[in-house]
C-alpha positions as CSV (number, residue, x, y, z in Angstrom):
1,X,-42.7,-0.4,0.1
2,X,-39.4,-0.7,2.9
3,X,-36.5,0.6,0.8
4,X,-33.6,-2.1,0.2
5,X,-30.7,-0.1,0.6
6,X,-29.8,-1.0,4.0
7,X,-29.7,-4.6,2.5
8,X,-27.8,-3.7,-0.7
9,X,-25.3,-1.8,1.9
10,X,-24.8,-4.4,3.8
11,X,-24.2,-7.1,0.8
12,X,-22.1,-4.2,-0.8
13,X,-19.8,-4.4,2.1
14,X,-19.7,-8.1,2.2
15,X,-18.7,-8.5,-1.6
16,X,-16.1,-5.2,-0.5
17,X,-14.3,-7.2,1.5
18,X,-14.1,-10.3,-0.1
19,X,-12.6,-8.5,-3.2
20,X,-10.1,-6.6,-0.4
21,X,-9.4,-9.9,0.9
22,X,-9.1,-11.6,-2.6
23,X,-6.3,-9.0,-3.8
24,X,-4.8,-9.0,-0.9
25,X,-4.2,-12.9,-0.4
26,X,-4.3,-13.9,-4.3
27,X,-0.3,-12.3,-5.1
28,X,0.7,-14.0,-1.8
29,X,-0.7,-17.2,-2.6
30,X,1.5,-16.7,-6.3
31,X,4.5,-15.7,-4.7
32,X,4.5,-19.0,-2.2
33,X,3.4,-21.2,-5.0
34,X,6.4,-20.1,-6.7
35,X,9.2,-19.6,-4.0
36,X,8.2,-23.4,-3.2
37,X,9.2,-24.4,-7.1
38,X,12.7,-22.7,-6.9
């Protein structure tokens, strides 16, 4: 049986940087919504 861990790295990293990305963009995306109220 081919082990899946290069696989599971490689998804790892995907979801890794979509949660980076996420928290990164998410607080931003707050802080614009709510200068644009003011």
């Amino acid at each position: 049986m081919k082990c899946p861990c290069h696989n599971l790295s490689k998804n790892q990293k995907i979801v890794l940087l979509t949660l980076v990305a996420g928290a990164l963009i998410w607080p931003m995306y707050l802080l614009y919504k709510l200068a644009k109220k003011n």
